[in-house]
Coordinates of C-alpha atoms in Angstrom, one line a residue:
X1 CA 28.5 -42.7 4.6
X2 CA 28.2 -40.7 7.9
X3 CA 28.8 -44.0 9.8
X4 CA 30.9 -46.7 8.1
X5 CA 31.4 -50.0 9.8
X6 CA 30.1 -48.5 13.1
X7 CA 32.5 -45.6 12.9
X8 CA 31.8 -41.9 12.2
X9 CA 32.6 -40.7 8.6
X10 CA 33.9 -37.1 9.1
X11 CA 34.4 -36.5 5.4
X12 CA 30.7 -37.1 4.5
X13 CA 29.6 -35.1 7.5
X14 CA 31.8 -32.2 6.4
X15 CA 30.3 -32.4 2.9
X16 CA 26.8 -32.3 4.2
X17 CA 27.7 -29.4 6.5
X18 CA 29.2 -27.4 3.6
X19 CA 26.1 -28.1 1.5
X20 CA 23.8 -26.9 4.3
X21 CA 25.8 -23.7 4.5
X22 CA 25.3 -23.3 0.8
X23 CA 21.6 -23.9 1.1
X24 CA 21.4 -21.4 3.9
X25 CA 23.4 -18.9 1.9
X26 CA 20.9 -19.2 -1.0
X27 CA 17.8 -18.9 1.2
X28 CA 19.1 -15.9 3.1
X29 CA 20.2 -14.2 -0.1
X30 CA 16.8 -14.6 -1.7
X31 CA 15.0 -13.0 1.2
X32 CA 17.6 -10.3 1.8
X33 CA 18.0 -9.1 -1.8
X34 CA 14.3 -9.2 -2.7
X35 CA 13.2 -7.3 0.5
X36 CA 15.6 -4.4 0.0
X37 CA 13.7 -1.1 -0.5
X38 CA 15.0 2.1 -2.2
X39 CA 15.9 3.7 1.1
X40 CA 18.1 0.8 2.1
X41 CA 19.7 0.7 -1.3
X42 CA 20.4 4.4 -1.1
X43 CA 22.1 3.9 2.3
X44 CA 24.2 1.1 0.9
X45 CA 25.2 3.3 -2.1
X46 CA 26.4 6.1 0.3
X47 CA 28.4 3.9 2.5
X48 CA 29.5 0.8 0.5
X49 CA 29.9 1.8 -3.1
X50 CA 31.7 -1.5 -4.2
X51 CA 29.0 -3.7 -2.6
X52 CA 26.3 -1.4 -4.0
X53 CA 27.7 -2.0 -7.5
X54 CA 27.4 -5.8 -7.1
X55 CA 24.0 -5.6 -5.6
X56 CA 22.8 -3.3 -8.4
X57 CA 24.1 -5.7 -11.0
X58 CA 22.4 -8.7 -9.4
X59 CA 19.0 -6.8 -9.0
X60 CA 19.2 -5.4 -12.6
X61 CA 17.8 -8.7 -13.8
X62 CA 16.0 -10.1 -10.8
X63 CA 14.6 -13.0 -12.8
X64 CA 18.2 -14.3 -13.4
X65 CA 19.1 -13.8 -9.7
X66 CA 16.1 -15.8 -8.6
X67 CA 16.8 -18.5 -11.2
X68 CA 20.4 -18.8 -9.9
X69 CA 19.4 -19.1 -6.3
X70 CA 16.6 -21.6 -6.9
X71 CA 18.8 -23.7 -9.3
X72 CA 21.7 -23.9 -6.8
X73 CA 19.3 -24.6 -3.9
X74 CA 17.6 -27.4 -5.7
X75 CA 20.9 -29.0 -6.6
X76 CA 22.1 -28.8 -3.0
X77 CA 18.7 -30.2 -1.8
X78 CA 19.0 -33.2 -4.1
X79 CA 22.7 -33.8 -3.1
X80 CA 22.0 -33.7 0.6
X81 CA 19.0 -36.0 0.2
X82 CA 21.0 -38.5 -1.9
X83 CA 23.8 -38.5 0.6
X84 CA 21.5 -39.1 3.6
X85 CA 19.5 -41.8 1.8
X86 CA 22.6 -43.5 0.5
X87 CA 24.1 -43.6 4.0
X88 CA 20.9 -45.2 5.3
X89 CA 20.9 -47.8 2.6
X90 CA 24.5 -48.7 3.4
X91 CA 23.6 -48.8 7.1
X92 CA 21.0 -51.5 6.3
X93 CA 23.6 -53.6 4.5
X94 CA 23.4 -52.3 1.0
X95 CA 22.3 -54.4 -2.0
X96 CA 18.7 -55.6 -2.1
X97 CA 16.3 -54.5 0.7
X98 CA 13.0 -55.9 1.7
X99 CA 9.8 -53.8 1.5
X100 CA 9.9 -53.1 5.2
X101 CA 13.5 -52.0 5.0
X102 CA 12.6 -49.6 2.2
X103 CA 9.8 -48.2 4.3
X104 CA 12.1 -47.7 7.2
X105 CA 14.8 -46.1 5.1
X106 CA 12.2 -43.7 3.6
X107 CA 10.9 -42.8 7.0
X108 CA 14.3 -42.2 8.5
X109 CA 15.4 -40.2 5.4
X110 CA 12.4 -37.9 5.8
X111 CA 13.0 -37.6 9.6
X112 CA 16.6 -36.5 8.9
X113 CA 16.1 -34.4 5.8
X114 CA 13.2 -32.3 7.0
X115 CA 15.0 -30.7 10.0
X116 CA 18.2 -30.4 8.0
X117 CA 16.8 -28.9 4.8
X118 CA 13.7 -27.1 6.0
X119 CA 14.6 -25.8 9.5
X120 CA 18.4 -25.4 9.2
X121 CA 18.7 -24.8 5.4
X122 CA 15.6 -22.7 4.7
X123 CA 13.4 -21.3 7.5
X124 CA 16.2 -20.2 10.0
X125 CA 18.3 -18.3 7.4
X126 CA 15.2 -16.7 5.9
X127 CA 14.0 -15.4 9.3
X128 CA 17.5 -14.0 10.0
X129 CA 17.7 -12.4 6.6
X130 CA 14.2 -10.8 7.0
X131 CA 15.3 -9.1 10.2
X132 CA 18.8 -8.1 8.9
X133 CA 18.3 -7.9 5.2
X134 CA 20.7 -5.0 4.6
X135 CA 23.6 -6.7 6.5
X136 CA 22.9 -10.1 4.9
X137 CA 22.8 -8.5 1.4
X138 CA 26.1 -6.8 2.0
X139 CA 27.8 -10.0 3.3
X140 CA 26.4 -12.2 0.6
X141 CA 26.9 -9.9 -2.4
X142 CA 30.5 -10.8 -3.0
X143 CA 30.1 -14.6 -3.3
X144 CA 26.7 -14.3 -5.0
X145 CA 28.2 -11.9 -7.6
X146 CA 31.0 -14.3 -8.4
X147 CA 28.7 -17.2 -8.7
X148 CA 26.4 -15.0 -11.0
X149 CA 29.3 -14.3 -13.3
X150 CA 30.3 -18.0 -13.5
X151 CA 26.8 -19.2 -14.2
X152 CA 25.8 -16.4 -16.5
X153 CA 25.6 -18.5 -19.7
X154 CA 23.5 -21.1 -17.9
X155 CA 21.3 -18.4 -16.4
X156 CA 20.8 -16.8 -19.8
X157 CA 19.5 -20.1 -21.3
X158 CA 17.1 -20.6 -18.4
X159 CA 15.9 -17.0 -18.5
X160 CA 15.3 -17.2 -22.3
X161 CA 13.4 -20.5 -21.9
X162 CA 11.2 -19.0 -19.1
X163 CA 10.6 -15.9 -21.1
X164 CA 9.4 -18.1 -24.0
X165 CA 7.0 -20.0 -21.8
X166 CA 5.6 -16.8 -20.3
X167 CA 5.1 -15.3 -23.8
X168 CA 3.4 -18.5 -25.0
X169 CA 1.0 -18.3 -22.0
X170 CA 0.5 -14.6 -22.6
X171 CA 1.7 -14.0 -19.1
X172 CA 3.6 -10.9 -18.0
X173 CA 7.2 -10.8 -19.3
X174 CA 10.2 -11.6 -17.2
X175 CA 11.0 -7.9 -16.8
X176 CA 7.7 -7.5 -14.8
X177 CA 9.6 -8.4 -11.6
X178 CA 12.1 -5.7 -12.3
X179 CA 9.3 -3.2 -13.0
X180 CA 7.6 -4.2 -9.8
X181 CA 10.7 -3.7 -7.7
X182 CA 11.2 -0.2 -9.2
X183 CA 7.8 0.9 -7.9
X184 CA 8.1 2.9 -4.7
X185 CA 5.2 1.7 -2.4
X186 CA 3.3 3.8 0.0
X187 CA 5.0 2.0 2.9
X188 CA 8.5 2.7 1.4
X189 CA 7.6 6.4 1.0
X190 CA 6.4 6.7 4.6
X191 CA 9.6 4.9 5.7
X192 CA 11.6 7.5 3.8
X193 CA 9.6 10.3 5.3
X194 CA 9.9 9.1 8.9
X195 CA 13.7 8.6 8.5
X196 CA 13.9 12.1 7.1
X197 CA 11.9 13.5 10.0
X198 CA 14.2 11.8 12.5
X199 CA 17.3 13.2 10.7
X200 CA 15.7 16.7 10.6
X201 CA 15.4 17.0 6.8
X202 CA 11.6 16.8 6.9
X203 CA 10.0 19.3 9.3
X204 CA 6.9 18.4 11.4
X205 CA 4.6 20.4 9.1
X206 CA 5.8 18.6 6.0
X207 CA 5.5 15.2 7.7
X208 CA 1.9 15.9 8.7
X209 CA 1.0 17.1 5.2
X210 CA 2.5 13.9 3.7
X211 CA 0.6 11.7 6.1
X212 CA -2.6 13.6 5.4
X213 CA -2.2 13.1 1.7
X214 CA -1.9 9.3 2.1
X215 CA -4.9 9.2 4.4
X216 CA -7.0 11.4 2.2
X217 CA -8.2 8.6 -0.1
X218 CA -9.3 6.5 2.9
X219 CA -11.2 9.4 4.6
X220 CA -15.0 9.8 4.2
X221 CA -17.5 12.7 4.3
X222 CA -18.8 11.8 7.7
X223 CA -15.3 12.5 9.2
X224 CA -15.2 16.1 8.1
X225 CA -18.9 17.2 7.8
X226 CA -20.6 19.7 10.1
X227 CA -23.7 18.0 11.7
X228 CA -26.9 19.6 10.6
X229 CA -27.7 20.5 14.2
X230 CA -24.6 22.7 14.3
X231 CA -24.9 24.2 10.8
X232 CA -26.2 27.7 10.3
X233 CA -29.2 27.7 8.0
X234 CA -32.2 29.8 7.1
X235 CA -35.9 29.2 6.2
X236 CA -36.9 29.0 2.5
X237 CA -40.0 31.1 3.1
X238 CA -38.2 33.8 5.1
X239 CA -38.0 37.3 3.7
X240 CA -34.5 38.5 2.7
X241 CA -35.0 41.6 4.9
X242 CA -35.6 39.4 7.9
X243 CA -32.6 37.2 7.5
X244 CA -30.1 39.7 6.2
X245 CA -28.9 40.8 9.7
X246 CA -28.2 37.3 10.8
X247 CA -26.5 36.5 7.5
X248 CA -24.2 39.5 7.9
X249 CA -23.4 38.5 11.5
X250 CA -22.5 34.9 10.5
X251 CA -20.4 36.1 7.5
X252 CA -20.7 32.8 5.5
X253 CA -20.5 33.0 1.7
X254 CA -23.0 30.1 1.3
X255 CA -25.9 29.3 3.5
X256 CA -28.1 26.1 3.5
X257 CA -31.8 26.8 3.1
X258 CA -34.3 24.5 4.9
X259 CA -38.0 23.8 4.2
X260 CA -40.3 22.4 6.9
X261 CA -37.5 21.6 9.2
X262 CA -33.7 22.0 9.5
X263 CA -33.3 18.4 8.4
X264 CA -35.0 19.2 5.1
X265 CA -32.4 21.2 3.2
X266 CA -34.0 22.4 0.0
X267 CA -31.3 24.7 -1.4
X268 CA -28.2 26.7 -1.0
X269 CA -28.2 30.5 -0.9
X270 CA -25.2 32.3 -2.3
X271 CA -24.7 35.5 -0.3
X272 CA -22.9 37.1 -3.2
X273 CA -26.3 37.0 -5.0
X274 CA -27.8 39.1 -2.3
X275 CA -24.9 41.6 -2.5
X276 CA -25.4 41.9 -6.3
X277 CA -29.1 42.6 -5.8
X278 CA -28.9 44.7 -2.6
X279 CA -30.0 47.9 -4.5
X280 CA -32.9 46.1 -6.2
X281 CA -36.2 47.8 -4.9
X282 CA -38.0 44.5 -4.4
X283 CA -35.2 42.5 -2.7
X284 CA -36.3 43.2 0.9
X285 CA -39.7 41.5 0.4
X286 CA -38.3 38.7 -1.7
X287 CA -38.4 35.2 -0.2
X288 CA -35.1 33.3 0.2
X289 CA -36.4 30.4 -1.9
X290 CA -36.6 32.5 -5.0
X291 CA -32.8 33.1 -4.8
X292 CA -31.5 29.7 -3.7
X293 CA -30.0 27.1 -6.0
X294 CA -30.5 23.3 -5.9
X295 CA -28.0 21.6 -3.5
X296 CA -25.7 18.8 -4.3
X297 CA -26.4 15.7 -2.2
X298 CA -23.8 13.2 -1.1
X299 CA -23.7 10.2 1.3
X300 CA -21.8 10.1 4.5
X301 CA -19.7 7.2 3.4
X302 CA -18.5 8.9 0.2
X303 CA -14.6 9.1 -0.1
X304 CA -13.2 12.6 0.2
X305 CA -11.2 12.0 -3.0
X306 CA -14.5 11.4 -4.9
X307 CA -16.2 14.4 -3.3
X308 CA -13.3 16.6 -4.3
X309 CA -13.7 15.5 -7.9
X310 CA -17.5 16.1 -7.7
X311 CA -16.8 19.6 -6.4
X312 CA -14.4 20.3 -9.2
X313 CA -16.7 18.9 -11.9
X314 CA -19.8 20.8 -10.6
X315 CA -17.9 23.9 -9.6
X316 CA -19.6 23.7 -6.2
X317 CA -18.2 24.4 -2.8
X318 CA -20.9 23.0 -0.6
X319 CA -22.9 19.8 -0.5
X320 CA -25.7 18.4 1.8
X321 CA -24.9 15.1 3.5
X322 CA -28.1 13.0 3.5
X323 CA -29.2 9.9 5.3
X324 CA -28.0 6.9 3.2
X325 CA -31.6 5.6 2.8
X326 CA -32.9 8.9 1.6
X327 CA -29.8 9.2 -0.6
X328 CA -31.1 6.2 -2.6
X329 CA -34.5 8.0 -3.1
X330 CA -32.8 11.0 -4.6
X331 CA -31.7 8.9 -7.5
X332 CA -35.1 7.2 -7.9
X333 CA -37.3 10.3 -7.6
X334 CA -37.9 12.7 -10.5
X335 CA -40.5 14.8 -8.7
X336 CA -38.1 17.6 -7.9
X337 CA -39.1 17.6 -4.3
X338 CA -36.3 17.8 -1.7
X339 CA -37.6 15.6 1.1
X340 CA -34.4 13.8 1.9
X341 CA -33.2 13.8 5.5
X342 CA -30.1 15.9 5.9
X343 CA -27.6 14.9 8.5
X344 CA -24.9 17.4 7.8
X345 CA -23.2 19.8 5.4
X346 CA -19.7 19.6 3.9
X347 CA -17.7 22.2 2.1
X348 CA -14.7 22.3 -0.2
X349 CA -12.9 24.0 2.7
X350 CA -13.6 20.9 4.9
X351 CA -12.1 18.7 2.3
X352 CA -9.0 20.8 1.8
X353 CA -8.5 21.1 5.6
X354 CA -8.3 17.3 5.8
X355 CA -5.0 17.6 3.8
X356 CA -3.6 21.0 4.7
X357 CA -4.9 21.5 8.2
X358 CA -6.7 24.6 9.4
X359 CA -7.1 27.2 6.7
X360 CA -8.8 30.6 6.6
X361 CA -12.5 30.3 7.4
X362 CA -15.2 31.4 5.0
X363 CA -16.0 34.1 7.5
X364 CA -12.7 35.7 6.7
X365 CA -13.6 35.9 3.0
X366 CA -16.9 37.6 3.2
X367 CA -17.5 41.4 3.6

C-alpha cells in the first residue's frame, strides 16, 4: 500500500516509480527504433559501431522487437493498475465493500491510473523519442538488447503463433514489417540528398535534378506547354512558297498547322519533309495541308510522365493541348474533322526540360 495506517509506504511507491520507468522505456523504445531511417542508421554505424550492432540485431526481426515491447508494457500496465487498485481497496478497509465503495474505488483507480500510465508512461516518452529518436535508440539499445536475449525463447513462441494466425487469415507474413522498413521512401531519399548538399557531396545541379525527378510525376501538361497565342503556326491552305521564308526564319523542326483560326490546329508540318522535297518541281505551289500529319491531342491536366510515355509509344515529339471539353469530343467523333479548340502546344523538349532544365532549343537543331 502507498499509504498504510495513515502513513506513506515508500517501498510500494518505489516499485510503482520503477515500473513507470520501465513503461516509459518501452514506449520510447518503440517510437525511437521504428522511426529510424536509413540515413540515421548509417550515421550510427559510422560513429557507434557497438550500438549499431545491437540496433541492427533488434531491427532484423522487427516483429519480435514489437512483441517484446508490447508484452513487457502490458505486464507493467497490469502490475501498476493492480497495485493502485489494491492500495485503494485497503484504504477503504479491505474485505467486503459495498456497491458504492466499489464505484468509488473504480473511479479513483481510473483517475490515478490514467495520468500515470497514459501521460507519464506512454505519451510523454513517445513525444520525446519522436523528437530525439537517434539518441533514445542509442541509450536504450543496451538494456533492450539484453532483455531481447533473455526473452528470446518466449518471443520465438509468440512470433510463431502470430505467424500461424496471419497465414490462416491469408494476411501478409510477419516478415512484411521488415520488408516495409527496408524500403527507402521518397522523404528519406530527399533527406539524404539535402544532407549531402549541406555537406558538399551533392552539388546544386545534382540537387535540382533529383528534386525535378521527384516532382516530374506530379507535374501536368499545362505547367510546361506553350500557349497557342504564343506558338508559331502556319495556315493549312497556305502555299509552301509563301511560308518557306518564315519557316526558315523561325528555324523550328515541327510547326503546328491551323485551319480556320489559330485555335483550330489541324496538323503538324515536319520541316524535314520540305527539305526532302525542296528540289521537287511542284513543291512551291503545294499547299501546306497536303504535307502535314495528324496531330496528337492531349488534355492540359495530363501528367507529364504519361505524356512522356505517349511520346515514346507514338514516336512523336509534339502534341496539341486541347480544351478539356473538346478533348472529350475527340474520342467520340469519327468524322476525321479537327474542330477541337487548341489552347497550347507541348513538345518532348518541354517535358525533358522539366527534369533537366534548359536544354538546346529546336532552333539550334535545324539548318
